[in-house]
Coordinates of C-alpha atoms in Angstrom, one line a residue:
Chain A
X192 CA 16.4 221.4 147.7
X193 CA 12.5 219.8 148.1
X194 CA 13.2 217.4 150.5
X195 CA 14.8 219.5 152.8
X196 CA 11.7 221.8 152.6
X197 CA 9.7 218.6 153.3
X198 CA 11.8 218.0 156.6
X199 CA 11.6 221.3 157.9
X200 CA 7.7 221.6 157.4
X201 CA 6.9 217.9 159.1
X202 CA 9.4 218.6 161.6
X203 CA 7.4 222.1 162.2
X204 CA 4.5 220.0 162.3
X205 CA 6.3 218.3 165.3
X206 CA 7.3 221.4 167.0
X207 CA 3.2 222.4 167.1
X208 CA 1.8 219.7 167.9
X209 CA 3.9 219.1 171.0
X210 CA 2.9 223.2 171.6
X211 CA -0.8 222.0 171.2
X212 CA -0.1 218.6 173.6
X213 CA 1.4 220.5 176.0
X214 CA -0.9 223.6 176.0
X215 CA -4.6 222.0 175.9
X216 CA -6.3 220.3 178.4
X217 CA -9.2 220.8 181.1
X218 CA -7.5 224.6 180.6
X219 CA -5.5 226.2 178.3
X220 CA -1.3 227.0 180.1
X221 CA 0.6 228.7 177.9
X222 CA 3.9 225.8 177.9
X223 CA 6.2 228.8 177.4
X224 CA 5.0 230.5 180.5
X225 CA 2.6 228.6 183.1
X226 CA 1.3 231.0 184.9
X227 CA 1.3 229.1 188.1
X228 CA 3.5 226.3 190.6
X229 CA 0.3 224.2 189.9
X230 CA 0.5 224.9 185.9
X231 CA 4.1 224.3 185.8
X232 CA 3.3 220.7 187.5
X233 CA 0.4 220.0 185.4
X234 CA 2.5 221.1 182.5
X235 CA 5.6 219.5 183.1
X236 CA 4.6 215.9 185.5
X237 CA 1.3 215.5 183.5
X238 CA 0.9 216.7 180.1
X239 CA 4.8 216.7 178.9
X240 CA 4.8 212.7 179.6
X241 CA 1.6 212.3 178.3
X242 CA 2.7 214.1 175.0
X243 CA 6.0 212.0 174.8
X244 CA 4.5 208.6 175.4
X245 CA 1.8 209.8 171.9
X246 CA 5.5 210.9 169.8
X247 CA 6.9 207.3 170.9
X248 CA 3.9 205.1 170.3
X249 CA 2.5 207.2 167.2
X250 CA 6.2 206.3 166.1
X251 CA 6.2 202.8 166.6
X252 CA 2.9 202.4 165.2
X253 CA 3.6 204.5 161.3
X254 CA 7.4 202.1 161.5
X255 CA 5.2 199.1 161.9
X256 CA 2.5 199.9 159.6
X257 CA 5.2 200.6 156.9
X258 CA 6.9 197.1 157.8
X259 CA 3.4 195.2 157.9
X260 CA 2.8 197.2 154.3
X261 CA 6.2 196.5 152.4
X262 CA 5.7 192.3 154.1
X263 CA 2.7 191.9 152.8
X264 CA 2.8 193.8 149.6
X265 CA -0.1 195.8 150.1
X266 CA 0.3 199.6 151.2
X267 CA -3.0 199.4 152.8
X268 CA -1.7 197.0 155.5
X269 CA -2.0 197.9 159.3
X270 CA -0.1 196.9 162.3
X271 CA -3.1 195.0 163.6
X272 CA -3.9 193.1 160.5
X273 CA -2.3 190.0 161.6
X274 CA -4.0 190.0 164.6
X275 CA -1.3 190.9 167.0
X276 CA -3.4 193.5 168.3
X277 CA -6.1 191.0 169.1
X278 CA -4.2 188.2 170.8
X279 CA -2.7 191.5 172.8
X280 CA -6.2 192.9 173.8
X281 CA -6.8 188.7 175.0
X282 CA -3.9 188.8 177.2
X283 CA -4.8 192.2 178.9
X284 CA -8.4 191.5 179.5
X285 CA -7.3 187.4 180.7
X286 CA -5.0 188.9 182.8
X287 CA -7.6 191.8 184.3
X288 CA -10.2 189.2 185.0
X289 CA -7.9 187.2 186.5
X290 CA -6.0 189.8 188.5
X291 CA -8.0 192.6 188.9
X292 CA -6.0 194.0 191.7
X293 CA -2.9 194.2 190.2
X294 CA -1.6 197.5 188.4
X295 CA 0.6 195.8 186.2
X296 CA -1.3 192.7 185.0
X297 CA -3.1 193.9 182.4
X298 CA 0.3 194.9 180.5
X299 CA 1.7 192.4 180.9
X300 CA -0.9 190.4 179.8
X301 CA -1.0 192.5 176.7
X302 CA 2.8 191.5 175.9
X303 CA 2.1 187.7 176.5
X304 CA -0.9 188.0 174.7
X305 CA 1.1 189.9 172.0
X306 CA 3.6 187.2 171.8
X307 CA 1.7 184.4 171.8
X308 CA 0.1 186.2 168.4
X309 CA 3.3 186.5 167.4
X310 CA 4.1 183.1 167.5
X311 CA 1.5 181.8 165.9
X312 CA 1.5 184.4 163.3
X313 CA 5.5 183.3 162.9
X314 CA 4.6 179.4 161.6
X315 CA 2.9 181.0 158.8
X316 CA 5.5 183.4 157.8
X317 CA 7.3 181.4 155.4
X318 CA 3.8 181.7 153.0
X319 CA 3.6 184.0 150.4
X320 CA 2.0 187.3 151.6
X321 CA -1.6 186.7 150.3
X322 CA -1.7 183.6 152.1
X323 CA 0.1 185.1 155.2
X324 CA -2.5 188.0 155.2
X325 CA -5.3 185.2 155.1
X326 CA -3.3 183.7 158.0
X327 CA -3.8 187.1 159.4
X328 CA -7.3 188.1 159.3
X329 CA -8.5 184.6 160.2
X330 CA -6.2 185.1 163.4
X331 CA -7.9 188.4 164.0
X332 CA -10.8 186.8 163.4
X333 CA -10.2 184.4 166.5
X334 CA -8.8 186.5 169.0
X335 CA -12.1 189.2 168.3
X336 CA -14.3 186.1 169.2
X337 CA -12.0 185.1 172.4
X338 CA -12.2 188.7 173.1
X339 CA -16.1 189.2 172.7
X340 CA -16.3 186.1 174.9
X341 CA -14.3 186.8 178.1
X342 CA -16.4 190.7 177.7
X343 CA -19.5 188.9 178.0
X344 CA -18.0 187.1 181.2
X345 CA -16.3 190.0 182.3
X346 CA -18.7 192.0 185.5
X347 CA -20.1 195.3 184.6
X348 CA -17.3 197.4 186.9
X349 CA -14.5 195.7 185.3
X350 CA -15.8 196.1 181.6
X351 CA -15.1 200.0 180.9
X352 CA -11.6 199.9 182.0
X353 CA -11.1 197.1 179.2
X354 CA -13.0 199.4 176.8
X355 CA -10.8 202.4 177.7
X356 CA -7.9 200.3 177.1
X357 CA -9.0 198.4 174.0
X358 CA -9.9 202.5 172.1
X359 CA -6.4 203.5 173.2
X360 CA -5.7 205.5 176.5
X361 CA -2.5 207.8 176.5
X362 CA -3.0 209.1 180.0
X363 CA -1.4 206.1 181.8
X364 CA 1.5 204.4 179.7
X365 CA 2.4 201.4 181.2
X366 CA 6.4 201.3 179.8
X367 CA 8.1 203.7 180.9
X368 CA 8.9 206.7 178.7
X369 CA 13.1 205.4 178.9
X370 CA 11.6 202.2 177.5
X371 CA 9.3 203.8 175.0
X372 CA 12.2 205.5 173.7
X373 CA 14.9 203.3 173.6
X374 CA 12.0 201.3 171.4
X375 CA 11.4 203.9 168.9
X376 CA 15.5 204.2 168.8
X377 CA 15.8 200.7 168.2
X378 CA 13.4 199.6 166.0
X379 CA 14.4 202.7 163.7
X380 CA 17.8 201.8 163.6
X381 CA 17.4 198.1 162.6
X382 CA 14.8 199.3 160.2
X383 CA 17.2 201.8 158.1
X384 CA 19.7 198.4 158.5
X385 CA 17.0 196.8 156.1
X386 CA 16.2 199.5 154.3
X387 CA 18.1 198.6 151.4
X388 CA 16.1 195.2 151.6
X389 CA 12.7 196.7 151.9
X390 CA 13.4 198.7 149.3
X391 CA 13.2 196.0 146.8
X392 CA 11.4 194.0 148.6
X393 CA 8.8 196.5 147.1
X394 CA 9.3 194.7 143.2
X395 CA 7.9 191.0 144.6
X396 CA 9.6 188.7 145.9
X397 CA 11.2 187.7 143.1
X398 CA 13.0 190.2 141.8
X399 CA 13.8 190.4 145.5
X400 CA 15.7 187.4 145.4
X401 CA 17.2 187.8 141.9
X402 CA 18.8 191.2 143.4
X403 CA 20.6 189.0 146.4
X404 CA 18.1 189.7 148.7
X405 CA 17.5 186.3 150.8
X406 CA 13.7 186.8 151.0
X407 CA 12.5 183.9 153.0
X408 CA 15.2 185.3 156.1
X409 CA 14.4 188.9 155.8
X410 CA 10.4 188.3 156.0
X411 CA 11.3 186.5 159.2
X412 CA 13.1 189.7 160.4
X413 CA 10.5 192.1 159.5
X414 CA 7.6 190.2 160.8
X415 CA 9.3 189.6 164.3
X416 CA 10.5 193.2 164.4
X417 CA 7.2 194.5 163.3
X418 CA 5.2 192.3 165.6
X419 CA 7.5 193.3 168.9
X420 CA 7.1 196.4 167.9
X421 CA 3.1 196.4 167.7
X422 CA 3.2 195.1 170.6
X423 CA 4.7 197.6 172.9
X424 CA 2.5 199.9 171.3
X425 CA -0.6 197.8 172.1
X426 CA 0.8 197.0 176.1
X427 CA 1.6 200.8 176.3
X428 CA -1.2 202.5 175.0
X429 CA -4.2 200.0 173.9
X430 CA -4.9 199.8 170.4
X431 CA -5.2 203.1 168.2
X432 CA -6.4 202.6 164.8
X433 CA -5.2 204.0 161.7
X434 CA -2.1 206.0 162.8
X435 CA -0.1 202.7 161.3
X436 CA -2.2 202.8 158.0
X437 CA -2.6 206.4 157.1
X438 CA 1.1 207.8 158.5
X439 CA 2.9 205.6 156.0
X440 CA 1.3 205.8 153.1
X441 CA 0.7 209.7 153.5
X442 CA 4.3 210.1 154.3
X443 CA 5.4 207.5 150.7
X444 CA 3.2 209.9 148.6
X445 CA 5.3 213.2 150.0
X446 CA 8.7 211.4 150.7
X447 CA 8.8 208.5 148.2
X448 CA 8.8 205.3 148.4
X449 CA 12.8 204.9 149.4
X450 CA 12.6 203.3 153.1
X451 CA 15.8 205.2 153.9
X452 CA 13.5 208.2 153.9
X453 CA 10.0 206.7 154.2
X454 CA 10.8 204.8 157.9
X455 CA 12.1 208.2 159.3
X456 CA 9.7 210.3 158.0
X457 CA 7.0 207.8 159.3
X458 CA 8.5 207.5 163.1
X459 CA 8.2 211.4 163.0
X460 CA 4.5 211.6 161.6
X461 CA 3.0 209.3 163.4
X462 CA 4.0 210.4 166.6
X463 CA 2.9 214.1 165.1
X464 CA 0.1 212.9 164.4
X465 CA -0.4 211.0 167.8
X466 CA 0.0 214.1 169.8
X467 CA -2.4 216.1 167.6
X468 CA -5.3 213.4 168.3
X469 CA -4.4 212.8 172.1
X470 CA -4.8 216.9 172.3
X471 CA -8.1 216.9 170.4
X472 CA -9.6 213.6 172.6
X473 CA -8.8 216.3 175.3
X474 CA -11.0 219.3 174.1
X475 CA -14.0 217.4 172.2
X476 CA -15.7 217.0 175.0
X477 CA -13.8 218.8 178.2
X478 CA -13.4 218.2 180.4
X479 CA -14.2 214.6 179.8
X480 CA -11.8 212.6 177.3
X481 CA -12.7 210.9 174.1
X482 CA -10.3 207.5 173.7
X483 CA -7.4 208.5 171.6
X484 CA -8.6 206.2 168.9
X485 CA -11.6 207.3 168.0
X486 CA -9.8 211.1 167.1
X487 CA -7.3 208.5 165.4
X488 CA -10.4 207.5 163.2
X489 CA -12.0 210.9 162.6
X490 CA -8.8 212.4 161.3
X491 CA -7.4 209.2 159.9
X492 CA -10.0 207.8 157.4
X493 CA -11.3 211.3 155.5
X494 CA -7.3 211.7 155.3
X495 CA -6.8 208.8 154.0
X496 CA -10.0 208.6 151.4
X497 CA -8.9 212.3 150.4
X498 CA -5.3 210.7 149.7
X499 CA -6.7 208.0 147.9
X500 CA -8.8 210.4 145.5
X501 CA -6.3 212.8 144.8
X502 CA -4.0 210.3 143.7
X503 CA -5.9 209.0 141.0
Chain B
X835 CA 41.4 173.3 124.3
X836 CA 39.7 171.6 126.7
X837 CA 41.2 174.1 129.3
X838 CA 40.2 177.2 126.8
X839 CA 36.3 175.4 126.6
X840 CA 35.9 175.7 130.4
X841 CA 37.4 179.2 131.1
X842 CA 34.6 180.2 128.1
X843 CA 32.1 178.6 129.2
X844 CA 30.6 180.8 131.7
X845 CA 27.3 179.1 132.3
X846 CA 27.0 175.2 131.9
X847 CA 24.2 173.1 132.6
X848 CA 24.6 169.2 133.0
X849 CA 21.6 166.8 132.6
X850 CA 19.1 169.5 133.9
X851 CA 15.8 168.0 135.3
X852 CA 13.2 170.6 136.7
X853 CA 10.0 169.4 138.2
X854 CA 7.5 172.3 138.3
X855 CA 4.4 171.5 140.4
X856 CA 3.9 167.6 139.6
X857 CA 5.2 168.1 135.8
X858 CA 8.5 167.8 134.5
X859 CA 10.3 170.8 132.2
X860 CA 12.9 170.8 130.9
X861 CA 14.6 167.7 130.7
X862 CA 18.0 166.1 129.7
X863 CA 19.2 169.6 128.8
X864 CA 22.7 170.0 128.3
X865 CA 24.6 173.3 127.7
X866 CA 27.2 175.2 127.6
X867 CA 26.9 179.4 127.5
X868 CA 30.0 181.3 126.0
X869 CA 30.4 185.1 126.8
X870 CA 29.0 187.3 123.9
X871 CA 26.6 184.7 122.7
X872 CA 22.5 185.3 122.6
X873 CA 20.9 181.7 123.4
X874 CA 17.0 182.0 122.4
X875 CA 14.4 179.7 124.5
X876 CA 11.7 178.7 122.4
X877 CA 9.0 176.4 123.3
X878 CA 5.0 176.0 123.7
X879 CA 3.2 177.6 126.9
X880 CA 4.0 175.6 130.0
X881 CA 6.9 173.7 128.3
X882 CA 8.8 175.2 131.4
X883 CA 10.8 177.9 129.8
X884 CA 10.5 180.2 132.3
X885 CA 11.5 177.8 135.3
X886 CA 14.8 177.0 132.7
X887 CA 15.5 180.5 133.3
X888 CA 14.5 180.4 136.8
X889 CA 17.2 177.8 137.7
X890 CA 19.8 179.2 135.8
X891 CA 19.4 182.6 138.0
X892 CA 19.4 179.7 141.2
X893 CA 16.2 181.0 141.8
X894 CA 14.5 177.4 141.6
X895 CA 16.6 174.1 142.4
X896 CA 17.0 171.4 139.8
X897 CA 15.7 167.6 140.8
X898 CA 19.0 166.4 139.5
X899 CA 21.7 168.1 137.5
X900 CA 24.2 170.0 138.2
X901 CA 24.6 174.0 137.2
X902 CA 28.2 175.8 137.2
X903 CA 28.7 179.3 137.2
X904 CA 32.3 180.3 135.9
X905 CA 33.0 176.5 136.9
X906 CA 31.9 176.6 140.5
X907 CA 28.9 174.6 141.4
X908 CA 25.5 177.4 142.0
X909 CA 24.8 176.1 145.0
X910 CA 28.3 177.2 146.2
X911 CA 27.1 180.7 145.8
X912 CA 25.2 183.2 147.6
X913 CA 22.3 184.7 146.5
X914 CA 24.2 188.1 146.5
X915 CA 27.0 186.8 144.5
X916 CA 24.9 185.4 142.3
X917 CA 23.5 188.7 142.1
X918 CA 26.8 189.8 141.2
X919 CA 26.7 187.6 138.2
X920 CA 23.0 187.0 136.8
X921 CA 20.7 189.8 136.1
X922 CA 17.3 188.8 135.6
X923 CA 14.0 190.0 134.2
X924 CA 10.6 188.3 134.6
X925 CA 7.1 189.1 134.8
X926 CA 6.2 193.3 135.4
X927 CA 7.0 194.3 139.0
X928 CA 3.7 195.4 141.3
X929 CA 3.5 199.0 140.8
X930 CA 1.4 199.2 144.2
X931 CA 4.0 201.6 145.8
X932 CA 4.1 204.0 143.7
X933 CA 7.8 204.2 143.3
X934 CA 8.8 206.4 140.5
X935 CA 10.3 205.1 137.6
X936 CA 13.9 207.1 138.9
X937 CA 13.3 205.1 141.8
X938 CA 13.1 202.0 140.5
X939 CA 15.7 202.1 138.5
X940 CA 18.0 203.2 141.9
X941 CA 17.1 199.7 143.0
X942 CA 19.2 198.3 140.4
X943 CA 22.7 199.0 142.4
X944 CA 23.8 200.4 144.8
X945 CA 25.9 203.0 143.2
X946 CA 23.5 203.4 140.4
X947 CA 24.5 207.7 139.1
X948 CA 23.2 209.7 137.3
X949 CA 25.2 209.2 133.7
X950 CA 24.8 205.6 134.2
X951 CA 20.9 206.0 134.5
X952 CA 20.2 208.4 131.8
X953 CA 22.7 206.5 129.3
X954 CA 20.5 203.2 130.1
X955 CA 17.0 205.6 129.9
X956 CA 18.1 206.4 126.6
X957 CA 18.6 203.1 125.3
X958 CA 15.2 201.9 126.1
X959 CA 13.3 205.1 125.2
X960 CA 11.7 206.5 128.8
X961 CA 13.5 209.6 129.6
X962 CA 10.6 211.1 129.4
X963 CA 8.7 209.2 132.0
X964 CA 11.8 209.1 134.6
X965 CA 9.5 211.3 136.9
X966 CA 6.2 209.4 136.7
X967 CA 4.7 206.6 139.2
X968 CA 5.3 203.2 137.9
X969 CA 1.7 202.9 138.0
X970 CA 0.9 205.9 135.6
X971 CA 2.8 204.0 133.4
X972 CA 1.6 201.6 130.0
X973 CA 2.2 198.2 130.2
X974 CA 5.1 198.5 127.3
X975 CA 6.8 201.7 129.3
X976 CA 7.1 199.4 132.4
X977 CA 8.7 196.9 130.5
X978 CA 10.9 199.1 129.3
X979 CA 11.3 200.6 132.2
X980 CA 12.7 196.4 133.9
X981 CA 14.8 196.7 130.5
X982 CA 16.9 199.7 131.6
X983 CA 17.1 198.2 135.0
X984 CA 18.9 194.9 134.0
X985 CA 21.2 196.8 131.9
X986 CA 21.8 199.5 135.0
X987 CA 22.6 195.8 137.1
X988 CA 26.1 195.6 134.9
X989 CA 26.4 191.8 135.4
X990 CA 27.9 189.5 132.9
X991 CA 24.9 187.6 132.4
X992 CA 21.5 188.6 131.7
X993 CA 18.5 186.1 131.5
X994 CA 15.7 188.1 129.8
X995 CA 12.2 186.4 130.1
X996 CA 9.9 187.4 127.0
X997 CA 11.8 191.1 127.0
X998 CA 9.7 191.7 124.2
X999 CA 6.3 191.4 125.8
X1000 CA 4.2 194.6 125.9
X1001 CA 6.5 196.2 123.6
X1002 CA 5.7 197.7 120.1
X1003 CA 7.5 196.9 116.9
X1004 CA 9.7 199.8 117.2
X1005 CA 10.8 198.9 120.7
X1006 CA 10.6 195.3 120.0
X1007 CA 13.6 195.7 117.4
X1008 CA 15.4 198.4 119.2
X1009 CA 15.7 195.9 122.2
X1010 CA 16.8 193.2 119.6
X1011 CA 19.5 195.3 118.4
X1012 CA 20.1 196.5 122.5
X1013 CA 20.4 192.6 123.1
X1014 CA 23.4 192.6 120.0
X1015 CA 25.0 195.0 121.7
X1016 CA 25.5 193.5 124.6
X1017 CA 26.5 190.6 123.3
X1018 CA 29.0 192.4 121.0
X1019 CA 30.2 193.7 124.4
X1020 CA 30.8 190.3 126.0
X1021 CA 27.7 189.5 128.0
X1022 CA 26.0 186.2 127.8
X1023 CA 22.5 186.5 126.7
X1024 CA 19.7 184.2 127.4
X1025 CA 16.2 185.0 126.5
X1026 CA 12.9 183.4 126.5
X1027 CA 11.3 184.7 122.8
X1028 CA 7.8 183.7 121.8
X1029 CA 8.3 184.9 118.2
X1030 CA 10.3 182.8 116.2
X1031 CA 11.3 185.6 113.5
X1032 CA 12.8 187.9 116.6
X1033 CA 14.4 184.6 117.6
X1034 CA 16.0 184.4 113.9
X1035 CA 17.2 187.6 114.2
X1036 CA 19.1 187.2 117.4
X1037 CA 20.1 184.0 118.1
X1038 CA 23.5 182.3 117.7
X1039 CA 22.2 179.2 119.8
X1040 CA 18.0 177.6 120.5
X1041 CA 16.9 176.0 123.7
X1042 CA 14.1 173.9 122.5
X1043 CA 11.8 172.9 125.2
X1044 CA 9.1 170.7 123.8
X1045 CA 5.7 170.3 125.4
X1046 CA 6.4 167.3 127.1
X1047 CA 9.3 168.7 128.9
X1048 CA 12.2 167.4 127.1
X1049 CA 14.6 170.0 125.7
X1050 CA 17.5 170.5 123.2
X1051 CA 20.2 172.6 122.7
X1052 CA 21.6 173.5 119.3
X1053 CA 23.6 176.6 116.9
X1054 CA 20.4 178.4 115.6
X1055 CA 21.1 177.9 112.5
X1056 CA 21.0 174.2 112.9
X1057 CA 17.5 174.4 115.0
X1058 CA 15.7 177.6 113.8
X1059 CA 14.5 175.5 110.3
X1060 CA 10.7 175.2 109.0
X1061 CA 10.6 171.5 110.2
X1062 CA 12.0 171.3 113.6
X1063 CA 9.9 174.2 114.1
X1064 CA 6.9 172.5 113.0
X1065 CA 7.3 169.8 115.5
X1066 CA 8.3 172.1 118.5
X1067 CA 5.2 174.2 118.0
X1068 CA 2.6 171.7 116.2
X1069 CA 1.7 174.9 113.8
X1070 CA 2.8 175.2 110.2
X1071 CA 5.6 177.6 109.3
X1072 CA 6.4 178.7 106.2
X1073 CA 10.7 179.0 105.2
X1074 CA 11.2 182.3 103.3
X1075 CA 14.3 181.8 101.3
X1076 CA 15.2 185.6 101.9
X1077 CA 13.4 186.8 104.3
X1078 CA 14.2 184.6 107.4
X1079 CA 11.0 182.9 109.0
X1080 CA 7.1 184.0 108.7
X1081 CA 4.2 182.7 110.3
X1082 CA 1.9 181.8 107.2
X1083 CA -0.9 183.7 106.0
X1084 CA -3.6 182.3 107.9
X1085 CA -6.6 182.7 105.7
X1086 CA -5.1 180.7 103.2
X1087 CA -4.3 178.3 105.5
X1088 CA -8.0 177.7 106.6
X1089 CA -9.5 177.8 103.2
X1090 CA -7.0 175.0 102.2
X1091 CA -8.1 173.2 105.3

């Protein structure tokens, strides 16, 4: 049973990633036998929540990537392609500028910004995939211009905070791990419920309609679902690139394209990649940390290029 | 008699008027399709053959006129209900998502079993490519995968938009034979074809859509004649007494011109 073996490998990889995610840091701690009370606290109160956040956020990004890819009919689409990350970043930075003192200002601003971005893009949802993609690209450019404007006007001491959020930061999730887990489960269930329609949509809109799918409704549902999931991920951990692009694509090559397998595999694979990337971000220039987005790009880009080469 | 007529007509179009962009296509068509028949749609490029098929599949709303599926207006059906009755084959679907042939065929129906799939694959001669991704097949092989998918839908009505496109001669002939078998099994087949010879080989009835959008319907024997086809395509056609219809030898046509 080839699929069973593939799943075993994927789950083993996840377990290994969690092991490293717990162990790696300023000092190595063996997750099975922490040597002191301090290690015990570091392990279970600092690293364990962080690993869980990485698992959930990575999974959400990969799910959103898989949805955007089928929605736009392009296996190279990613969760931020329609400008949702840009609008979320604008919201976050705007609230950082307006309400610098309050710790919840940034996540609330990010989510509000993401909702604004989603609302704007939804107005274009009825257009075909290629025009929706163009609208997204232009909107993303608009949001990044707004962002550049705000950063230019921002006093220097807040700039670092803004930049670290924008490049992805798993050390302080703004959404509780319970909330993230709930969203992860709900997103996966909703995605699985739509999986057959999503499969048919891979054949293009005409074929999907001919096979009984209400394509207009499906596109609305998928766009909303994918955007909300992206908004939650961005709010929790900032913008982390490449997970949403590379993971569904790689899982498609390994597990095949049918969504009832692809979606769970992406949800697990995305989490695994992000846990590893986060562990890496803590050791490369230890004791300092790199933004995790840097690591995902460093891992993601070569893997993706290798997959492309292998495929042709 | 009228009752029998209503019963056997599975798809009926009356006073069709379709508009695509700002162009009239398939205007004034009245048509009753019967189970077990093959209707061939012929006409020049851009006349509206594909649009007619889309309208029949409920994917293009006519500007005026009524389409009835099993005696009920097509508008009353949900997309899912239509999909249970009508299988549509159009342009090749994109191959970006690296689906394999067997994955693509499993999408044809929720209850496609292994033996159904083997049979369909044998009918269009793709059994040897079943494990390959769609993107690695030739256009002709991909076309045959689509034809297998149409067969797997197990719908009483088959709407085929250029089913023989990309196929080599052997597979064209095999598919025409398959269409006749499907009709013999009680299916209603509508096919857009570009080859008048193929049309003459399989058609019970013919729909002509002229370049100006006017559409007429009649028995194939009455429609597929030299004069009517020349009028339809604006191109000279030779009629051979015994062999059916064939395009002229263009070398001799050009010499005399």
